[in-house]
Coordinates of C-alpha atoms in Angstrom, one line a residue:
Chain A
M1 CA 10.4 36.3 27.0
G2 CA 12.0 35.9 23.6
K3 CA 14.7 33.8 25.0
Y4 CA 15.6 30.2 24.8
R5 CA 14.1 28.4 27.7
L6 CA 15.9 25.1 27.5
G7 CA 15.9 24.7 31.3
D8 CA 12.2 25.2 31.4
I9 CA 11.6 22.7 28.6
I10 CA 13.7 20.1 30.5
C11 CA 12.1 20.9 33.8
M12 CA 8.5 20.8 32.4
T13 CA 9.2 17.6 30.6
R14 CA 10.8 16.0 33.6
K15 CA 7.9 16.9 35.9
S16 CA 5.3 15.8 33.5
L17 CA 6.9 12.4 33.5
S18 CA 7.5 12.5 37.3
I19 CA 11.1 11.6 37.1
T20 CA 13.5 12.9 39.8
Q21 CA 16.5 15.1 39.0
E22 CA 18.7 12.3 40.3
K23 CA 17.2 9.7 37.9
L24 CA 17.2 12.0 34.9
S25 CA 20.8 13.2 35.4
E26 CA 22.4 9.8 36.2
G27 CA 25.3 9.1 33.9
I28 CA 24.7 12.3 31.9
C29 CA 25.6 15.2 34.2
S30 CA 25.6 15.9 38.0
V31 CA 22.4 16.6 39.8
E32 CA 23.8 20.1 40.6
T33 CA 24.3 20.8 37.0
L34 CA 20.8 19.7 36.1
S35 CA 19.4 21.9 38.9
R36 CA 21.3 24.9 37.6
V37 CA 20.2 24.3 34.1
E38 CA 16.6 24.0 35.1
N39 CA 16.8 27.2 37.1
G40 CA 18.2 29.0 34.0
K41 CA 21.5 29.7 35.8
Q42 CA 23.5 27.7 33.3
N43 CA 23.0 26.7 29.7
P44 CA 23.5 23.0 29.0
S45 CA 25.9 21.8 26.3
R46 CA 24.3 20.5 23.2
D47 CA 25.3 17.0 24.1
T48 CA 23.9 17.2 27.6
Y49 CA 20.7 18.7 26.4
E50 CA 20.2 16.1 23.8
L51 CA 20.9 13.2 26.1
L52 CA 18.5 14.6 28.7
M53 CA 15.7 15.2 26.2
E54 CA 16.3 11.8 24.5
R55 CA 16.1 10.1 27.9
M56 CA 12.7 11.7 28.2
G57 CA 11.6 10.5 24.8
R58 CA 12.5 13.4 22.5
S59 CA 14.2 11.9 19.6
R60 CA 17.5 13.2 18.4
E61 CA 17.0 13.2 14.7
R62 CA 14.1 15.6 15.0
S63 CA 15.7 18.2 17.2
Y64 CA 16.8 21.1 15.2
S65 CA 17.0 23.9 17.7
M66 CA 20.4 23.0 19.1
M67 CA 22.2 22.3 15.9
S68 CA 24.9 24.2 14.2
I69 CA 24.9 24.7 10.4
S70 CA 27.1 21.8 9.4
D71 CA 24.8 19.4 11.3
Y72 CA 22.0 19.6 8.8
D73 CA 24.1 17.8 6.3
I74 CA 24.9 15.1 8.8
L75 CA 21.3 14.7 9.7
E76 CA 20.4 14.1 6.1
K77 CA 23.3 11.7 5.7
M78 CA 22.2 9.7 8.8
K79 CA 18.8 9.2 7.2
L80 CA 20.4 8.1 4.0
F81 CA 22.5 5.6 5.9
E82 CA 19.5 4.1 7.6
D83 CA 17.8 3.8 4.2
H84 CA 20.7 1.9 2.8
I85 CA 20.8 -0.4 5.8
N86 CA 17.1 -1.2 5.5
L87 CA 17.7 -2.1 1.8
Y88 CA 20.6 -4.3 2.7
E89 CA 23.0 -2.1 0.8
Y90 CA 25.9 -2.3 3.2
N91 CA 28.6 -1.1 0.9
R92 CA 26.7 2.1 0.1
A93 CA 25.9 2.6 3.7
E94 CA 29.5 2.4 4.6
K95 CA 30.5 5.1 2.1
I96 CA 27.9 7.4 3.7
L97 CA 29.2 6.5 7.2
D98 CA 32.7 7.5 6.1
E99 CA 31.4 10.9 5.1
I100 CA 29.6 11.3 8.4
K101 CA 32.7 10.3 10.3
K102 CA 34.7 13.1 8.8
T103 CA 32.4 15.8 10.0
L104 CA 31.0 14.5 13.3
I105 CA 32.3 16.2 16.4
N106 CA 33.6 14.1 19.2
T107 CA 30.9 13.5 21.8
N108 CA 29.8 10.4 23.6
L109 CA 26.6 10.3 21.8
N110 CA 28.3 10.6 18.4
K111 CA 30.9 8.0 19.4
Q112 CA 28.1 5.6 20.3
Y113 CA 26.4 6.2 17.0
L114 CA 29.5 5.6 15.0
L115 CA 30.6 2.5 16.9
K116 CA 27.2 0.9 16.6
S117 CA 26.8 1.7 12.9
E118 CA 30.4 0.5 12.0
T119 CA 29.9 -2.7 14.0
I120 CA 26.6 -3.5 12.2
I121 CA 28.1 -3.0 8.8
N122 CA 31.3 -5.0 9.6
Y123 CA 29.2 -7.9 10.9
R124 CA 26.8 -7.9 8.0
L125 CA 29.7 -7.8 5.6
N126 CA 31.2 -10.8 7.4
R127 CA 34.3 -8.9 8.5
I128 CA 33.9 -9.7 12.2
T129 CA 32.8 -12.7 14.1
A130 CA 29.6 -13.0 16.1
E131 CA 31.7 -12.7 19.3
E132 CA 33.4 -9.5 18.1
F133 CA 30.0 -8.1 17.0
L134 CA 28.7 -8.6 20.5
E135 CA 31.8 -7.2 22.2
R136 CA 31.7 -4.0 20.2
L137 CA 28.0 -3.4 20.7
E138 CA 28.5 -3.7 24.5
K139 CA 31.3 -1.2 24.3
A140 CA 29.0 1.2 22.5
I141 CA 26.3 1.0 25.1
L142 CA 28.8 1.5 27.9
L143 CA 29.5 5.0 26.4
T144 CA 26.2 6.3 27.7
I145 CA 25.4 3.8 30.4
P146 CA 28.6 3.1 32.2
Q147 CA 26.8 0.9 34.7
Y148 CA 25.7 -1.4 31.9
G149 CA 26.1 -5.1 32.9
K150 CA 26.4 -4.2 36.6
I151 CA 22.8 -3.2 37.1
S152 CA 19.5 -4.2 35.7
L153 CA 18.3 -1.8 33.1
A154 CA 14.6 -2.5 33.9
G155 CA 13.2 0.7 35.2
W156 CA 15.9 2.9 33.7
P157 CA 14.7 5.8 31.6
L158 CA 16.3 4.6 28.4
N159 CA 15.9 6.5 25.1
F160 CA 15.0 5.2 21.7
H161 CA 18.5 4.6 20.6
E162 CA 19.6 2.9 23.8
V163 CA 16.7 0.4 23.5
G164 CA 17.6 0.0 19.8
L165 CA 21.2 -0.9 21.0
M166 CA 19.8 -3.4 23.5
L167 CA 17.9 -5.0 20.6
N168 CA 21.1 -5.2 18.7
I169 CA 23.0 -6.7 21.6
S170 CA 20.3 -9.3 22.3
S171 CA 20.4 -10.3 18.7
A172 CA 24.1 -10.7 18.9
Y173 CA 23.7 -13.1 21.9
A174 CA 21.1 -15.0 19.9
Q175 CA 23.5 -15.2 17.0
N176 CA 25.9 -16.8 19.5
K177 CA 23.1 -19.2 20.4
N178 CA 22.9 -17.8 23.9
Y179 CA 19.1 -17.5 23.9
I180 CA 18.8 -17.2 27.7
K181 CA 20.9 -14.1 27.8
A182 CA 19.2 -12.7 24.8
I183 CA 15.9 -13.1 26.4
D184 CA 17.1 -11.6 29.7
I185 CA 18.2 -8.4 27.9
L186 CA 15.0 -8.1 26.0
E187 CA 12.8 -8.7 29.1
D188 CA 14.7 -5.8 30.7
A189 CA 14.1 -3.7 27.6
N190 CA 10.4 -4.7 27.6
S191 CA 9.9 -3.6 31.2
V192 CA 11.5 -0.3 30.4
M193 CA 9.1 0.1 27.5
K194 CA 6.1 -0.4 29.6
Q195 CA 6.9 2.6 31.8
S196 CA 9.0 4.5 29.3
Y197 CA 9.0 8.2 28.5
M198 CA 9.1 7.7 24.8
D199 CA 6.9 9.1 22.1
E200 CA 4.0 6.7 21.5
Q201 CA 4.8 5.7 18.0
Q202 CA 8.5 5.0 18.7
R203 CA 7.5 2.9 21.7
A204 CA 5.0 0.9 19.8
L205 CA 7.6 0.2 17.1
L206 CA 10.1 -1.0 19.6
Q207 CA 7.6 -3.0 21.5
A208 CA 6.4 -4.9 18.5
T209 CA 10.0 -5.7 17.4
I210 CA 10.9 -6.8 21.0
S211 CA 7.9 -9.1 21.1
N212 CA 8.8 -10.6 17.8
N213 CA 12.3 -11.5 18.9
L214 CA 11.3 -12.7 22.3
S215 CA 8.6 -15.0 21.0
K216 CA 11.1 -16.4 18.5
W217 CA 13.7 -17.2 21.2
Y218 CA 11.3 -18.5 23.8
G219 CA 10.1 -20.9 21.1
L220 CA 13.7 -21.9 20.4
I221 CA 14.4 -22.8 24.0
G222 CA 11.2 -24.8 24.2
E223 CA 9.0 -22.4 26.2
Y224 CA 6.2 -22.6 23.7
E225 CA 3.4 -21.3 26.0
K226 CA 5.4 -18.2 27.0
A227 CA 6.3 -17.6 23.3
I228 CA 2.6 -17.7 22.4
E229 CA 1.8 -15.2 25.2
V230 CA 4.5 -12.8 24.1
A231 CA 3.5 -13.1 20.4
K232 CA -0.1 -12.3 21.3
E233 CA 1.1 -9.2 23.2
G234 CA 3.0 -8.0 20.2
I235 CA 0.0 -8.6 17.9
M236 CA -2.1 -6.4 20.2
V237 CA 0.5 -3.6 20.0
C238 CA 0.3 -3.9 16.2
K239 CA -3.5 -3.8 16.3
R240 CA -3.6 -0.7 18.5
H241 CA -1.1 1.2 16.4
R242 CA -2.0 -0.2 13.0
L243 CA 1.6 -1.4 12.7
G244 CA 2.3 -3.9 9.9
H245 CA 6.0 -4.4 9.4
V246 CA 6.5 -7.2 12.0
L247 CA 2.9 -8.4 12.1
P248 CA 3.3 -11.3 9.7
N249 CA 6.4 -12.5 11.7
L250 CA 4.5 -12.3 15.0
I251 CA 1.5 -14.3 13.8
Y252 CA 3.9 -16.8 12.3
N253 CA 5.7 -17.2 15.6
L254 CA 2.3 -17.8 17.3
V255 CA 1.5 -20.5 14.8
W256 CA 5.0 -22.2 15.0
N257 CA 4.8 -22.5 18.7
K258 CA 1.2 -23.9 18.6
E259 CA 2.4 -26.4 16.1
Q260 CA 5.1 -27.5 18.5
L261 CA 2.6 -27.9 21.2
I262 CA 0.4 -30.0 18.9
D263 CA 3.4 -32.2 18.0
K264 CA 4.2 -32.7 21.7
G265 CA 0.6 -33.7 22.3
V266 CA 0.0 -30.7 24.7
L267 CA -2.6 -29.4 22.3
P268 CA -5.1 -31.7 20.5
P269 CA -4.6 -32.3 16.7
E270 CA -7.9 -30.6 16.0
R271 CA -6.1 -27.3 16.7
K272 CA -4.3 -27.6 13.4
K273 CA -7.3 -26.1 11.8
E274 CA -6.8 -22.9 13.7
C275 CA -3.1 -22.9 12.7
I276 CA -4.0 -23.1 9.1
S277 CA -6.4 -20.2 9.3
Y278 CA -3.7 -18.1 11.0
L279 CA -1.2 -19.0 8.3
K280 CA -3.6 -17.9 5.7
Q281 CA -4.0 -14.6 7.5
T282 CA -0.2 -14.3 7.7
Y283 CA 0.2 -15.0 4.1
Y284 CA -2.2 -12.3 2.9
L285 CA -1.0 -9.7 5.4
A286 CA 2.6 -10.3 4.2
C287 CA 1.3 -9.7 0.6
A288 CA -0.4 -6.5 1.7
M289 CA 2.7 -5.4 3.5
Q290 CA 4.7 -6.1 0.3
Q291 CA 7.0 -8.5 1.9
P292 CA 7.7 -11.1 -0.8
F293 CA 10.3 -13.0 1.2
I294 CA 7.8 -13.8 4.0
E295 CA 5.1 -14.4 1.4
Q296 CA 7.3 -17.1 -0.1
F297 CA 8.3 -18.5 3.3
M298 CA 4.6 -19.0 4.3
I299 CA 3.9 -21.0 1.1
E300 CA 6.9 -23.2 1.8
H301 CA 5.9 -23.7 5.5
I302 CA 2.3 -24.6 4.6
K303 CA 3.5 -27.0 1.9
T304 CA 6.0 -28.7 4.2
V305 CA 3.7 -29.0 7.3
Y306 CA 0.3 -29.4 5.7
G307 CA 0.9 -30.6 2.2
D308 CA 0.4 -29.2 -1.3
I309 CA -3.3 -29.7 -1.3
Q310 CA -3.8 -27.5 1.7
A311 CA -1.5 -24.9 0.2
N312 CA -3.4 -24.8 -3.0
L313 CA -6.6 -24.3 -1.0
I314 CA -5.2 -21.2 0.7
I315 CA -3.1 -19.5 -1.9
Y316 CA -4.3 -18.0 -5.1
Chain B
M1 CA 31.5 35.7 9.5
I2 CA 30.1 35.7 13.0
S3 CA 31.9 34.4 16.0
K4 CA 31.0 31.0 17.5
E5 CA 29.6 32.7 20.6
K6 CA 27.4 35.0 18.6
E7 CA 26.2 32.0 16.6
M8 CA 25.2 30.2 19.7
E9 CA 23.0 33.0 20.8
R10 CA 21.1 33.1 17.6
N11 CA 17.9 31.4 16.8
K12 CA 19.1 28.1 15.4
I13 CA 15.8 27.3 13.7
G14 CA 16.4 30.4 11.6
F15 CA 19.6 28.8 10.4
A16 CA 17.8 25.6 9.5
I17 CA 15.2 27.4 7.5
Q18 CA 17.8 29.5 5.6
Y19 CA 20.0 26.4 5.0
Y20 CA 17.2 24.3 3.5
R21 CA 15.7 27.2 1.6
E22 CA 19.0 27.9 -0.1
K23 CA 19.7 24.2 -0.6
Y24 CA 16.5 23.7 -2.4
G25 CA 16.8 27.0 -4.2
I26 CA 13.5 28.4 -2.9
S27 CA 13.1 32.2 -2.9
Q28 CA 12.1 33.9 0.4
S29 CA 8.9 35.2 -1.2
T30 CA 7.8 31.8 -2.4
L31 CA 8.5 30.1 0.9
C32 CA 6.6 32.6 3.1
K33 CA 3.7 33.3 0.8
G34 CA 0.6 33.6 2.8
L35 CA 2.4 33.0 6.1
C36 CA 4.4 36.2 6.8
S37 CA 6.2 39.0 5.1
V38 CA 9.6 38.6 3.4
A39 CA 10.9 41.1 6.0
T40 CA 9.7 38.8 8.8
L41 CA 11.3 35.7 7.2
S42 CA 14.6 37.6 6.9
R43 CA 14.4 38.4 10.5
I44 CA 13.7 34.8 11.4
E45 CA 16.7 33.7 9.3
T46 CA 19.0 36.1 10.9
G47 CA 18.1 34.8 14.4
E48 CA 15.1 36.8 15.6
R49 CA 13.8 35.0 18.6
T50 CA 10.3 36.3 19.3
V51 CA 8.8 34.2 16.6
D52 CA 5.7 32.2 16.7
G53 CA 6.4 28.5 17.0
L54 CA 3.6 27.5 14.6
L55 CA 5.1 29.8 12.0
L56 CA 8.5 28.1 12.3
E57 CA 6.9 24.7 12.1
T58 CA 5.0 25.6 8.9
L59 CA 8.0 27.1 7.2
L60 CA 10.0 23.9 7.9
E61 CA 7.1 21.7 6.8
R62 CA 6.8 23.6 3.6
M63 CA 10.3 22.3 2.8
G64 CA 9.3 18.8 3.7
K65 CA 10.8 18.7 7.2
T66 CA 9.0 17.5 10.2
P67 CA 10.5 19.3 13.2
N68 CA 9.8 18.1 16.7
K69 CA 7.1 20.6 17.6
F70 CA 8.2 20.7 21.2
E71 CA 11.7 21.9 20.2
L72 CA 10.3 25.0 18.5
V73 CA 8.7 26.3 21.6
L74 CA 10.5 29.5 22.3
T75 CA 8.3 31.6 24.5
E76 CA 5.8 31.2 27.3
V77 CA 2.8 32.1 25.1
D78 CA 4.0 29.6 22.6
Y79 CA 4.2 26.9 25.1
V80 CA 0.6 27.5 26.2
S81 CA -0.7 27.5 22.6
F82 CA 1.4 24.5 21.7
Q83 CA -0.1 22.5 24.6
M84 CA -3.6 23.6 23.7
R85 CA -3.3 22.5 20.1
A86 CA -2.0 19.1 21.3
E87 CA -4.9 18.8 23.7
I88 CA -7.5 19.8 21.1
E89 CA -6.2 17.2 18.7
N90 CA -6.2 14.7 21.5
L91 CA -9.8 15.5 22.4
I92 CA -10.8 15.1 18.8
E93 CA -9.3 11.7 18.7
K94 CA -11.3 10.8 21.8
I95 CA -14.4 12.4 20.2
D96 CA -15.1 14.5 23.3
L97 CA -16.9 17.2 21.2
P98 CA -18.1 19.6 23.9
A99 CA -14.6 19.8 25.4
V100 CA -13.2 20.5 21.9
A101 CA -15.6 23.3 21.3
K102 CA -14.8 24.8 24.7
L103 CA -11.1 24.6 24.3
L104 CA -11.2 26.0 20.8
L105 CA -12.9 29.2 22.2
S106 CA -10.1 29.7 24.7
Y107 CA -7.5 29.0 22.1
E108 CA -9.1 31.7 20.0
K109 CA -8.7 34.1 22.9
T110 CA -5.1 33.2 23.6
T111 CA -4.0 33.5 20.0
S112 CA -6.4 36.3 18.8
S113 CA -3.7 38.6 17.5
K114 CA -1.3 36.0 16.3
G115 CA -2.2 35.6 12.7
N116 CA -3.3 33.4 9.9
L117 CA -1.8 30.1 10.9
H118 CA -3.8 30.1 14.2
K119 CA -7.0 31.1 12.4
Q120 CA -6.3 28.2 10.0
F121 CA -5.9 25.8 12.9
I122 CA -9.1 26.9 14.5
T123 CA -11.1 26.7 11.3
R124 CA -9.7 23.4 10.4
M125 CA -10.7 22.0 13.8
E126 CA -14.2 23.5 13.4
A127 CA -14.5 21.6 10.2
K128 CA -13.5 18.4 12.0
L129 CA -16.0 19.2 14.7
N130 CA -18.7 19.7 12.1
E131 CA -17.9 16.4 10.6
L132 CA -17.9 14.5 13.9
Q133 CA -21.3 16.1 14.7
E134 CA -22.5 14.9 11.4
G135 CA -23.2 18.4 10.1
S136 CA -23.6 18.9 6.4
I137 CA -20.8 18.2 4.0
E138 CA -21.3 21.6 2.4
K139 CA -20.5 23.2 5.7
T140 CA -17.4 21.2 6.1
V141 CA -16.2 22.1 2.6
E142 CA -16.9 25.8 3.4
L143 CA -14.9 25.7 6.6
L144 CA -12.0 23.9 5.0
T145 CA -12.0 26.3 2.1
Q146 CA -11.9 29.2 4.6
A147 CA -9.1 27.5 6.4
I148 CA -6.9 27.1 3.4
S149 CA -7.6 30.6 2.2
Y150 CA -5.8 32.0 5.2
T151 CA -2.4 30.9 3.9
V152 CA -3.0 29.9 0.3
P153 CA -5.4 32.6 -0.9
G154 CA -7.0 31.7 -4.3
F155 CA -5.8 28.1 -4.1
E156 CA -8.3 27.1 -6.8
S157 CA -7.1 29.5 -9.5
N158 CA -3.4 29.4 -8.6
E159 CA -1.2 26.7 -9.8
I160 CA -0.2 25.2 -6.5
K161 CA 2.8 23.4 -8.0
D162 CA 4.5 26.8 -8.1
C163 CA 4.1 27.1 -4.3
Y164 CA 5.6 25.3 -1.4
L165 CA 3.0 23.9 0.9
S166 CA 3.1 22.2 4.3
N167 CA 1.6 18.8 4.9
T168 CA -1.2 20.4 6.9
E169 CA -2.0 22.7 4.0
L170 CA -1.9 19.9 1.5
N171 CA -4.1 17.8 3.7
I172 CA -6.7 20.5 3.8
I173 CA -6.7 20.7 0.0
I174 CA -7.0 17.0 -0.4
D175 CA -9.8 16.9 2.2
I176 CA -11.7 19.6 0.3
A177 CA -11.4 17.6 -2.9
G178 CA -12.5 14.4 -1.2
R179 CA -15.6 16.0 0.2
R180 CA -16.5 17.8 -3.0
L181 CA -16.7 14.4 -4.6
L182 CA -19.3 13.3 -2.1
I183 CA -21.5 16.2 -3.0
G184 CA -21.3 15.7 -6.7
M185 CA -18.7 18.3 -7.6
R186 CA -16.5 15.8 -9.4
E187 CA -14.9 18.1 -12.0
R188 CA -13.8 20.7 -9.5
A189 CA -12.5 18.0 -7.2
K190 CA -10.6 16.4 -10.1
E191 CA -8.9 19.7 -11.0
I192 CA -7.6 20.1 -7.5
L193 CA -6.5 16.5 -7.1
F194 CA -4.5 16.5 -10.4
Q195 CA -2.8 19.7 -9.2
V196 CA -1.9 18.0 -5.9
L197 CA -0.6 14.9 -7.7
E198 CA 1.5 17.1 -9.9
Y199 CA 2.8 18.9 -6.8
L200 CA 3.7 15.6 -5.1
E201 CA 5.5 14.3 -8.1
L202 CA 7.5 17.5 -8.6
H203 CA 8.5 17.6 -4.9
S204 CA 8.9 13.8 -4.4
S205 CA 12.4 14.4 -3.0
L206 CA 11.1 16.1 0.1
D207 CA 10.8 13.5 2.9
I208 CA 7.3 13.9 4.1
I209 CA 5.7 14.2 0.7
N210 CA 5.6 10.5 0.1
E211 CA 3.3 10.0 3.0
L212 CA 0.6 11.9 1.2
Y213 CA 0.8 10.2 -2.2
P214 CA -1.2 7.0 -1.3
K215 CA -4.0 9.1 0.2
V216 CA -4.4 11.1 -3.0
A217 CA -3.9 8.0 -5.2
I218 CA -6.9 6.3 -3.5
I219 CA -9.3 9.2 -4.2
V220 CA -8.1 9.6 -7.8
C221 CA -8.3 5.9 -8.4
E222 CA -11.9 5.8 -7.1
I223 CA -12.8 8.6 -9.6
F224 CA -11.3 6.7 -12.5
I225 CA -13.2 3.6 -11.5
K226 CA -16.5 5.6 -11.5
E227 CA -15.6 6.9 -14.9
Q228 CA -14.9 3.3 -16.1
D229 CA -11.4 4.4 -17.1
F230 CA -9.8 1.2 -15.7
N231 CA -6.4 1.6 -17.3
K232 CA -5.8 5.0 -15.7
A233 CA -7.2 3.6 -12.4
L234 CA -4.7 0.8 -12.5
N235 CA -1.9 3.1 -13.2
I236 CA -2.6 5.4 -10.3
C237 CA -3.3 2.5 -8.0
N238 CA 0.1 1.0 -8.8
K239 CA 1.8 4.3 -8.1
G240 CA 0.0 4.5 -4.7
L241 CA 1.2 1.0 -3.9
E242 CA 4.7 1.8 -4.9
K243 CA 4.9 4.9 -2.7
N244 CA 3.4 3.1 0.2
K245 CA 6.0 0.3 0.1
S246 CA 8.2 1.6 3.0
N247 CA 5.2 2.5 5.2
R248 CA 5.5 0.5 8.4
K249 CA 1.9 0.9 9.1
L250 CA -1.2 -0.8 7.8
D251 CA -2.7 2.6 6.7
Y252 CA -4.0 2.7 3.1
R253 CA -3.1 -0.9 2.5
G254 CA -6.6 -2.3 2.7
E255 CA -8.0 0.5 0.5
L256 CA -5.3 0.2 -2.1
A257 CA -5.6 -3.6 -2.3
L258 CA -9.4 -3.3 -2.6
L259 CA -9.1 -0.8 -5.5
K260 CA -6.5 -3.0 -7.2
A261 CA -8.8 -6.0 -6.9
Q262 CA -11.8 -4.0 -8.4
V263 CA -9.8 -2.6 -11.2
M264 CA -8.2 -5.9 -12.2
E265 CA -11.6 -7.6 -12.0
A266 CA -13.1 -5.0 -14.3
L267 CA -10.2 -5.3 -16.7
S268 CA -10.3 -9.1 -16.8
K269 CA -14.1 -9.0 -17.5
G270 CA -13.4 -6.7 -20.4
Q271 CA -11.2 -9.3 -22.0
R272 CA -12.8 -10.8 -25.1
E273 CA -11.0 -14.1 -25.2
G274 CA -11.1 -17.0 -22.8
E275 CA -12.0 -17.2 -19.2
P276 CA -11.0 -14.2 -17.1
D277 CA -8.1 -15.0 -14.7
Q278 CA -9.7 -14.8 -11.3
K279 CA -6.8 -15.8 -9.2
E280 CA -4.9 -12.6 -9.6
F281 CA -7.7 -10.2 -8.4
L282 CA -9.1 -12.6 -5.8
K283 CA -5.7 -12.5 -4.2
W284 CA -6.0 -8.7 -3.9
Y285 CA -9.5 -9.0 -2.5
L286 CA -8.3 -11.3 0.2
Q287 CA -5.4 -8.9 1.1
A288 CA -7.9 -6.2 1.5
Y289 CA -10.2 -8.4 3.5
Y290 CA -7.5 -9.5 5.9
V291 CA -6.2 -6.0 6.5
F292 CA -9.6 -4.6 7.2
D293 CA -10.4 -7.6 9.4
F294 CA -7.2 -7.2 11.4
C295 CA -7.7 -3.4 11.9
G296 CA -11.3 -4.0 13.2
E297 CA -12.8 -2.2 10.2
D298 CA -15.6 -4.8 10.2
T299 CA -18.1 -3.2 7.9
K300 CA -15.5 -3.1 5.1
A301 CA -14.4 -6.6 5.8
R302 CA -17.9 -7.9 5.8
E303 CA -18.7 -6.2 2.5
I304 CA -15.8 -7.9 0.8
R305 CA -16.7 -11.2 2.2
K306 CA -20.3 -10.9 1.2
Y307 CA -19.3 -9.8 -2.3
L308 CA -16.9 -12.7 -2.8
Q309 CA -19.5 -15.2 -1.5
E310 CA -22.2 -13.9 -3.8
E311 CA -20.2 -13.4 -7.0
Y312 CA -17.7 -16.2 -6.7
T313 CA -19.6 -18.6 -4.3
W314 CA -16.7 -17.9 -2.1
V315 CA -16.7 -19.8 1.1
N316 CA -13.0 -20.1 1.8
I317 CA -12.6 -17.1 4.1
D318 CA -12.5 -18.2 7.7

């Protein structure tokens, strides 16, 4: 009593998720080490503990208990970094990242974080090519999954950040116009999600984003029916979790693919009516989500495809 | 200076609490008011390990931090009570009321000697239970008032802006105000809500504070509309929208859009000259309609649709 019980926490979490020691420890530490940690015979290093807990769905940014004093500053800075990235303020983000770099200790997890973050900034600021972008992201994921590329990651207990990296990597393939490869990676990520050990909210967030990208790329390679199916799945996730940030995009993907099927004569022209009412829904949801860029994009799309008169009927 | 080894042995959460407390310049007595003694907080900060997880959680939350609750579990008893709390909230979500009542009883036994925060949790859950069983609003208000009194005694007379409160505590206070409105205690509800607003603006730099702002803004805006003070209503509604901008969820979006529509409609009708500009507020009505419609809140969606059809011969909603 009154003692840290990290081993117990790891063990209880692992059992509640019915993962074997082998599967949990793979690529992080040896099975023997994990076993000793769980029995309380050995304390895990901070890095090991975090990796194990993350793989079981405990997110890094919220774990305080294993941190030393200087880390609280880093934690706050990492959050600030994310905020700048989300606001497209890459130069500011880079300044923050430089500060983080000075204080971060040298662990695989931290190296992965830095490499990924630097790469994203360098790409967005046009300092590296799409090929280099891809190459460096793959290097980052290899730091925690050395078998990456040799094995399928479907069924692997990936953590939030690793799935995030897979999303980045697949986008990089898509930037290089390799949609097939991009889809392969995301399908792997998707199947991980379905049986993942992640926190519900985090999982829903990733699932919605994955569905959005997948439906876009399936559409771009002409697999419209599949794209529609994936978009519908994503919309269901949004509905279940009341998520709104990728919802307008998802409904738009649904419509775009239906429009292609109408053009190809697979769907009858009467189905245009349905598309228009979806577009209307998309437009108002984008307004409600305060996404002026998508709002504008919807107006343009309706005008181009259905004409000004239709657009004026929908938009006030 | 303590050695690295010594540091590793200590309770790291204590460090976190001290770090943030000093960073934000909060005194020990302010932070722990109603939760524990200053002596206890000192012991926590220097690394005492036999500390109740719920207490640690609340101390961090009062400084706007949302710790992973699981990581705060330090002892066996803690683990059990942590699991029970999660299960009770889960059962409430599923509206399995008999099971909630039963589990609350055993939770009470498990934590009987463990202080105010557990009592607050139990009473708060009882209030939820009462509400789900459609008990009287007065009873809910009474239970919630009792719950908050455990850790913020005299919350009505005190200026809460001088305190540091957790999201749980703030939520209880907001819920009390919201329910008082329903039973005609508007003035007393208003007094509290304005204090909460002041608190939220004062502490807007704390991460989790912003999540609460839209919720309060909605209630306050409704009050202003009832009082026909549409300029103030518009002001608070806009603030709510602004604070909700980065929210990835659809929460509050329907409510805020509907209020904005109503306020703008009222304001445009009040204009003396010319035809009121319908386009602007109709756009907000439609946003609200589509959010409610998507979220399966059919009653609200239907109401908007009916209203638009009757007032504006509106047939253009699919």
